[in-house]
Amino acid sequence: MFTRKRRRHRAHDDAIDAPWVGWALFAPAALFLVTYTYYPAIATFVTSLFSDPKAGRASRFIGIENYRSMIDDPIFVKALANNAWYALGTIPLSIALAVLMALLVNRALPGRVLVRMAYFAPTVLAMVAVANIWLLIYSPQIGPLNALLSLFGRAPHNWLGQPDTALGSVIAVAIWKEAGFFMIFYLAALQSLPLNLAEAAALEGASRWYFFWRVTFPLLMPTTLFVLVNAIVNAFRLVDHIIVMTKGGPDNASMLLLYYVYETGFRYWETSYAAAMSMVLLVILGVVAIGQFLLLERRTHYR
Amino acid sequence: MKIGAETPYSRALETLAAWLLAILWVFPLALCAWTAFHPVAGPSSDGFAPLTLANFAYVWNAAPFPRYFLNTFILVTLVIVVQFTLSTLAGYAFARFRFPGRDLLFVLVLLQLMILPDALIIENYRTLNAMGLIDTIVAIAMPYFGSAFGIFLMRQTFKSVPKELDDAARIEGAGSLRTLLSVYVPLAKPVYLAYGLVSVSFHWNNFLWPLIVTNSVSARPLTVGLQIFSSGDQGIIWPIITAATLLSAAPLLVAFLLFQRQFVQSFMRAGIR
Amino acid sequence: MKDWPVKTIAVLMTWVAMACALPAQAVEIAFYYPIAVSGPLTKIIDGLAADFEKANPDVKVKPIYSGNYGETLAKALTANKTGSPPQVAVLVASDSLTLIDEDAVAPMDQFIKTPADKAWLDGFFPAFMMNGRYLGKTYGVPFQRSTQVMYWNKDAFKAAGLDPERGPQNWDELVEYGRKLTVRDATGKVTQWGLIIPSGVTSHWFLQGFTTQNKAKLTNEAGTETYLDAPATVEALQFWTDLSRKHKVMQEGVIDTGNAPNEFIGGRAAIMFHSTGNLTNVKNNAKFPFGVAMLPERKQRGSATGGGNIYIFKKSSPEQLDASFRFVKWMTSPDQASRWGIATGYVAGRQDAWDLPAMKQYAKDFGPAGVALQQLPFCAPEFETHAGPRTTKALEDAIEASLTGTKTPDKALADAQAEATRILRSYK
């Protein structure tokens, strides 16, 4: 509807030079952003530099002591490592599945609407709801997963209760929830791909696989970037299923960073240590944000 | 989009693949429904006992789910209304006005996209407590009022409105605000729908922050209510838990089933950026 | 109009008279409570609160259901830290040190003024008072307490050729019965496990069954030292681990605490260790006759006590503190204690509650109700130290590591002991 060429030409020329109005319009949003994002971020950093007040001893400045303790804290290290594995487990798979789903659903398919519905449905569910359902699925004795396995003669497994499968089980839940959500963005992108490319390829007799890899997928790069960022953020922010299913166990096999922050802050009441770990989390995500922004910038100019 | 050599064989294979994946994907929900509609004697005993609504009735009475629904509805409405207003104003400012520090400020706004509210729960709790707002629906909503995503979205949308329409309105004597309301907002309707659906989805299903900031039934939303209901230290009774789960998920699920097309279109639009 | 001064004074005096006749503004107390047993218990709590208000018209009680024990503690402490704590809360008995360290709760002793008060405080079972006593003062009193008990499926016993009226009496018999009760189908898959012992949340509590039976002490009274790697403790964890990994009478890995009753009720495990608080659930849903008895002994019988005490939070006004004390006394008085005990299956915390005709009848009609009581003399306090949640986590990580085979019991407990010592260093 609104072409892009025009936008780039006009961008700075006809902005109205009315600073007060501009500021006034931005002010309300700015107020909330500052109060609930920037201020708390700074406050978190400050809190991490002071010890917790305890019965009989006031809070005092301890500098980077919290950060030093983190390195020595086996649970923190495990949580960080787990989160990295968790990200590696959920992100590529859910994106790949999303692309696959989008490709499948993008063409005339009998029952297309139903299929699309099936893929997208997990997105509208709350993660706590999803986690409860999967708790049943993974249930060692009555869960359908083990029932299915026994059909193939495999012994039942205690999925959430054994350290070798706990993290993987949780990853599967996340993939199930996310793939459909990412699919939508790919669908949008696929539908905006120019048709003449397809025709040209057909004329030249290119195989569909070749076409996909050499043409479609590169053109989907912007979408992949967007989805990637979303996926990375979710890999760190979504711990609802940990709360419901494993509480980080067994023996920290499924401990994730944000969950550890939550436990440290609201179960152990070590507010300053929790603040320090929150900073680590913020820094990780900040780095990703900057990375995305730089890549976006480059891409925009490239196009 | 037919490209390359494509046999009916490969076509059928793809259809089969799509369907198999779909069945796999819908299985957990189906299981949930199956369990919820069966009596407490359980699917483990004889899976074909007659269907019943008893579990839903039990859940409805055992915990104040009606109140949870109301709370969630109020919460989501509040968030949407405020987010729309603030994002529209701010987006308009960034799109059409020049003011000192504008570009830097916009970068800072974008940065917020990466600062998880979830990583700031402790500090935000302190702030809201200082304001005496703990355990209110407003407290759940407030940290989300300033939405970088929304500002970003509205800015992009407004930037792509043809300048001629803006000029036309001004020639007729409309001030900035008037122009905003009569030109930009109506043209952005599809984007509002998209943004609204994404936001509703997010806030309906938000859990960790509402868990921390609410204490009592008066402010508790569905997700927290469901979890509290399911996490008693005693036995998990699956038909009850799955019934509660379905009940909480029902509004969004039903809305999705009925308005699938709009849902999908909206999320697509929100992503096209 | 000339007599308006008189009229005005008359009106004013009426107002003053009315104001004096009005009861004083009611004192409001917020009461956080968890639900740890299934059932429409919020209604009963509301009923209890209403009855208290009837007898005490100057107090308004606001019961707030705040999730399970962990969530209720989190809520109460968060509220306390940010200046608006509840007045009364039911929290796990072993949370007392955490509450004391956070300067959240008031000792009951400061409210004891009359001989009746003293009699009330002394009337609780000593076994239930162990958690909650600190430096000579009492910080929480029993409200809904429990012990572990052993449940067994009488039909399964009969099918295995065992006497359905007799549960295993000691560790050796436990293994022997477990072997006989573990049923496998033609493919070798287990259709019925001999035992199920939860190892999910609160696994430390289930370990304490074994450690108490083995006469192992886990902490000192001040809560500043732990003895997790003592030989008797390691032995206890070894035995628990062997049940699944060596004797194969129990499922391997971590067993979800909340789901365990389902497995027992569903006939997929023949013997279950769990809280006496599950009695009502099992009674209502098991389709087979079941037995309940004390846990099998080794050097002695034993279990840890569990469940919730009721606490008074100190950051309240004097009127609220007074009202809170009256409320606490009332909720734990024999009548209410028995009412709550019968409704939930929790153990009423005082002897005179059990002496009431209603309780006597209940115990007679439902034998298992008295098992926990029988076990009380052999009970140990629940694991409790300063920085309790942290040290408990260290212990539970060790239990999980051992049960899943990631570490041997002695290595796991040695690591836990090192961790606990590190945590407790600043409290000595």
Short mmCIF file of N, CA, C and O in Angstrom, two decimals, chain A residues 127-188:
data_model
loop_
_atom_site.label_atom_id
_atom_site.label_comp_id
_atom_site.label_asym_id
_atom_site.label_seq_id
_atom_site.Cartn_x
_atom_site.Cartn_y
_atom_site.Cartn_z
N MET A 127 2.12 -20.59 28.66
CA MET A 127 3.17 -21.59 28.88
C MET A 127 2.85 -22.44 30.10
O MET A 127 3.19 -23.64 30.12
N VAL A 128 2.25 -21.87 31.14
CA VAL A 128 1.93 -22.69 32.31
C VAL A 128 0.91 -23.76 31.92
O VAL A 128 0.97 -24.90 32.41
N ALA A 129 -0.02 -23.41 31.05
CA ALA A 129 -1.00 -24.40 30.61
C ALA A 129 -0.30 -25.49 29.81
O ALA A 129 -0.52 -26.68 30.03
N VAL A 130 0.56 -25.05 28.89
CA VAL A 130 1.31 -26.00 28.06
C VAL A 130 2.12 -26.95 28.94
O VAL A 130 2.14 -28.16 28.73
N ALA A 131 2.77 -26.38 29.95
CA ALA A 131 3.64 -27.19 30.81
C ALA A 131 2.83 -28.25 31.54
O ALA A 131 3.28 -29.39 31.69
N ASN A 132 1.64 -27.91 32.00
CA ASN A 132 0.81 -28.89 32.69
C ASN A 132 0.45 -30.05 31.78
O ASN A 132 0.48 -31.21 32.18
N ILE A 133 0.13 -29.72 30.53
CA ILE A 133 -0.23 -30.78 29.59
C ILE A 133 0.96 -31.70 29.36
O ILE A 133 0.84 -32.93 29.36
N TRP A 134 2.12 -31.10 29.17
CA TRP A 134 3.31 -31.92 28.89
C TRP A 134 3.75 -32.71 30.11
O TRP A 134 4.36 -33.75 29.99
N LEU A 135 3.44 -32.20 31.30
CA LEU A 135 3.72 -32.96 32.51
C LEU A 135 3.01 -34.30 32.43
O LEU A 135 3.56 -35.35 32.78
N LEU A 136 1.79 -34.26 31.93
CA LEU A 136 1.03 -35.49 31.77
C LEU A 136 1.65 -36.37 30.69
O LEU A 136 1.79 -37.59 30.88
N ILE A 137 2.04 -35.74 29.60
CA ILE A 137 2.62 -36.53 28.51
C ILE A 137 3.88 -37.26 28.96
O ILE A 137 4.12 -38.40 28.59
N TYR A 138 4.69 -36.57 29.78
CA TYR A 138 5.95 -37.16 30.20
C TYR A 138 5.80 -38.09 31.40
O TYR A 138 6.77 -38.68 31.84
N SER A 139 4.60 -38.20 31.92
CA SER A 139 4.38 -38.99 33.12
C SER A 139 4.87 -40.41 32.91
O SER A 139 4.50 -41.06 31.95
N PRO A 140 5.72 -40.92 33.79
CA PRO A 140 6.38 -42.19 33.49
C PRO A 140 5.42 -43.37 33.33
O PRO A 140 5.59 -44.17 32.42
N GLN A 141 4.41 -43.45 34.19
CA GLN A 141 3.57 -44.64 34.12
C GLN A 141 2.38 -44.47 33.21
O GLN A 141 2.02 -45.36 32.46
N ILE A 142 1.72 -43.33 33.30
CA ILE A 142 0.47 -43.19 32.55
C ILE A 142 0.61 -42.29 31.33
O ILE A 142 -0.32 -42.10 30.59
N GLY A 143 1.80 -41.72 31.15
CA GLY A 143 1.94 -40.77 30.07
C GLY A 143 1.96 -41.47 28.71
O GLY A 143 2.52 -42.55 28.56
N PRO A 144 1.37 -40.80 27.71
CA PRO A 144 1.32 -41.40 26.37
C PRO A 144 2.69 -41.59 25.73
O PRO A 144 2.85 -42.49 24.89
N LEU A 145 3.65 -40.78 26.09
CA LEU A 145 4.96 -40.93 25.47
C LEU A 145 5.54 -42.30 25.78
O LEU A 145 5.98 -43.03 24.89
N ASN A 146 5.53 -42.66 27.06
CA ASN A 146 6.03 -43.97 27.43
C ASN A 146 5.14 -45.08 26.89
O ASN A 146 5.62 -46.16 26.55
N ALA A 147 3.84 -44.81 26.80
CA ALA A 147 2.94 -45.81 26.24
C ALA A 147 3.32 -46.09 24.79
O ALA A 147 3.36 -47.24 24.35
N LEU A 148 3.62 -45.01 24.08
CA LEU A 148 4.02 -45.17 22.68
C LEU A 148 5.31 -45.97 22.59
O LEU A 148 5.45 -46.87 21.77
N LEU A 149 6.26 -45.62 23.47
CA LEU A 149 7.53 -46.32 23.44
C LEU A 149 7.36 -47.81 23.71
O LEU A 149 8.04 -48.65 23.13
N SER A 150 6.45 -48.13 24.63
CA SER A 150 6.30 -49.54 24.98
C SER A 150 5.70 -50.31 23.81
O SER A 150 5.92 -51.51 23.68
N LEU A 151 4.95 -49.60 22.95
CA LEU A 151 4.44 -50.26 21.74
C LEU A 151 5.60 -50.76 20.90
O LEU A 151 5.51 -51.76 20.21
N PHE A 152 6.70 -49.98 20.94
CA PHE A 152 7.87 -50.40 20.19
C PHE A 152 8.83 -51.22 21.02
O PHE A 152 9.98 -51.41 20.66
N GLY A 153 8.35 -51.66 22.17
CA GLY A 153 9.17 -52.53 22.99
C GLY A 153 10.24 -51.83 23.79
O GLY A 153 11.11 -52.47 24.36
N ARG A 154 10.21 -50.48 23.83
CA ARG A 154 11.23 -49.79 24.61
C ARG A 154 10.75 -49.63 26.03
O ARG A 154 9.57 -49.43 26.29
N ALA A 155 11.70 -49.66 26.97
CA ALA A 155 11.33 -49.53 28.38
C ALA A 155 10.87 -48.10 28.67
O ALA A 155 11.36 -47.15 28.05
N PRO A 156 9.96 -47.93 29.61
CA PRO A 156 9.51 -46.57 29.95
C PRO A 156 10.64 -45.78 30.59
O PRO A 156 11.49 -46.34 31.27
N HIS A 157 10.63 -44.51 30.37
CA HIS A 157 11.71 -43.66 30.86
C HIS A 157 11.13 -42.57 31.74
O HIS A 157 10.02 -42.11 31.51
N ASN A 158 11.87 -42.19 32.74
CA ASN A 158 11.44 -41.11 33.62
C ASN A 158 11.99 -39.81 33.06
O ASN A 158 13.05 -39.34 33.45
N TRP A 159 11.25 -39.23 32.10
CA TRP A 159 11.78 -38.14 31.29
C TRP A 159 12.23 -36.94 32.12
O TRP A 159 13.31 -36.40 31.90
N LEU A 160 11.35 -36.50 33.02
CA LEU A 160 11.68 -35.28 33.74
C LEU A 160 12.49 -35.58 34.99
O LEU A 160 13.02 -34.68 35.62
N GLY A 161 12.57 -36.83 35.35
CA GLY A 161 13.21 -37.19 36.61
C GLY A 161 14.61 -37.74 36.46
O GLY A 161 15.20 -38.22 37.42
N GLN A 162 15.15 -37.73 35.25
CA GLN A 162 16.52 -38.18 35.05
C GLN A 162 17.32 -37.06 34.44
O GLN A 162 16.86 -36.40 33.51
N PRO A 163 18.52 -36.81 34.94
CA PRO A 163 19.27 -35.65 34.46
C PRO A 163 19.59 -35.70 32.97
O PRO A 163 19.74 -34.65 32.36
N ASP A 164 19.71 -36.88 32.38
CA ASP A 164 20.09 -36.89 30.97
C ASP A 164 18.96 -36.50 30.04
O ASP A 164 19.20 -36.11 28.90
N THR A 165 17.72 -36.59 30.50
CA THR A 165 16.61 -36.26 29.60
C THR A 165 15.83 -35.03 30.05
O THR A 165 14.97 -34.55 29.33
N ALA A 166 16.10 -34.53 31.25
CA ALA A 166 15.27 -33.44 31.76
C ALA A 166 15.34 -32.20 30.87
O ALA A 166 14.32 -31.65 30.47
N LEU A 167 16.56 -31.78 30.54
CA LEU A 167 16.69 -30.56 29.74
C LEU A 167 16.10 -30.76 28.35
O LEU A 167 15.39 -29.91 27.82
N GLY A 168 16.38 -31.92 27.75
CA GLY A 168 15.84 -32.20 26.43
C GLY A 168 14.33 -32.18 26.43
O GLY A 168 13.69 -31.67 25.49
N SER A 169 13.72 -32.73 27.49
CA SER A 169 12.27 -32.76 27.56
C SER A 169 11.70 -31.36 27.60
O SER A 169 10.69 -31.07 26.96
N VAL A 170 12.36 -30.50 28.33
CA VAL A 170 11.89 -29.13 28.45
C VAL A 170 12.08 -28.39 27.12
O VAL A 170 11.25 -27.58 26.72
N ILE A 171 13.17 -28.70 26.45
CA ILE A 171 13.42 -28.10 25.14
C ILE A 171 12.30 -28.47 24.16
O ILE A 171 11.81 -27.63 23.40
N ALA A 172 11.89 -29.74 24.21
CA ALA A 172 10.83 -30.18 23.30
C ALA A 172 9.56 -29.37 23.52
O ALA A 172 8.87 -28.99 22.57
N VAL A 173 9.26 -29.10 24.78
CA VAL A 173 8.06 -28.32 25.08
C VAL A 173 8.16 -26.93 24.46
O VAL A 173 7.21 -26.43 23.86
N ALA A 174 9.34 -26.32 24.59
CA ALA A 174 9.51 -24.97 24.06
C ALA A 174 9.38 -24.97 22.55
O ALA A 174 8.76 -24.07 21.97
N ILE A 175 9.94 -25.97 21.89
CA ILE A 175 9.85 -26.04 20.43
C ILE A 175 8.40 -26.16 20.01
O ILE A 175 7.93 -25.48 19.08
N TRP A 176 7.68 -27.03 20.71
CA TRP A 176 6.27 -27.21 20.37
C TRP A 176 5.52 -25.89 20.46
O TRP A 176 4.68 -25.57 19.62
N LYS A 177 5.85 -25.12 21.48
CA LYS A 177 5.13 -23.87 21.68
C LYS A 177 5.53 -22.81 20.65
O LYS A 177 4.69 -22.04 20.22
N GLU A 178 6.77 -22.79 20.26
CA GLU A 178 7.27 -21.65 19.48
C GLU A 178 7.17 -21.81 17.97
O GLU A 178 7.03 -20.83 17.25
N ALA A 179 7.30 -23.06 17.48
CA ALA A 179 7.45 -23.24 16.03
C ALA A 179 6.30 -22.59 15.27
O ALA A 179 6.51 -21.92 14.26
N GLY A 180 5.09 -22.80 15.76
CA GLY A 180 3.93 -22.26 15.06
C GLY A 180 3.94 -20.74 15.02
O GLY A 180 3.53 -20.12 14.04
N PHE A 181 4.41 -20.15 16.08
CA PHE A 181 4.49 -18.70 16.16
C PHE A 181 5.44 -18.17 15.08
O PHE A 181 5.11 -17.22 14.36
N PHE A 182 6.60 -18.80 14.95
CA PHE A 182 7.56 -18.34 13.95
C PHE A 182 7.06 -18.62 12.54
O PHE A 182 7.38 -17.89 11.60
N MET A 183 6.30 -19.70 12.42
CA MET A 183 5.77 -20.07 11.11
C MET A 183 5.04 -18.89 10.47
O MET A 183 5.14 -18.65 9.27
N ILE A 184 4.29 -18.16 11.29
CA ILE A 184 3.47 -17.08 10.76
C ILE A 184 4.33 -16.04 10.06
O ILE A 184 3.99 -15.56 8.98
N PHE A 185 5.45 -15.72 10.67
CA PHE A 185 6.30 -14.69 10.07
C PHE A 185 6.87 -15.18 8.75
O PHE A 185 6.99 -14.42 7.79
N TYR A 186 7.20 -16.47 8.72
CA TYR A 186 7.71 -17.01 7.46
C TYR A 186 6.62 -17.04 6.40
O TYR A 186 6.87 -16.80 5.22
N LEU A 187 5.41 -17.36 6.82
CA LEU A 187 4.29 -17.36 5.88
C LEU A 187 4.15 -15.99 5.24
O LEU A 187 3.99 -15.86 4.02
N ALA A 188 4.19 -14.97 6.09
CA ALA A 188 4.07 -13.61 5.57
C ALA A 188 5.16 -13.34 4.56
O ALA A 188 4.91 -12.81 3.48
#
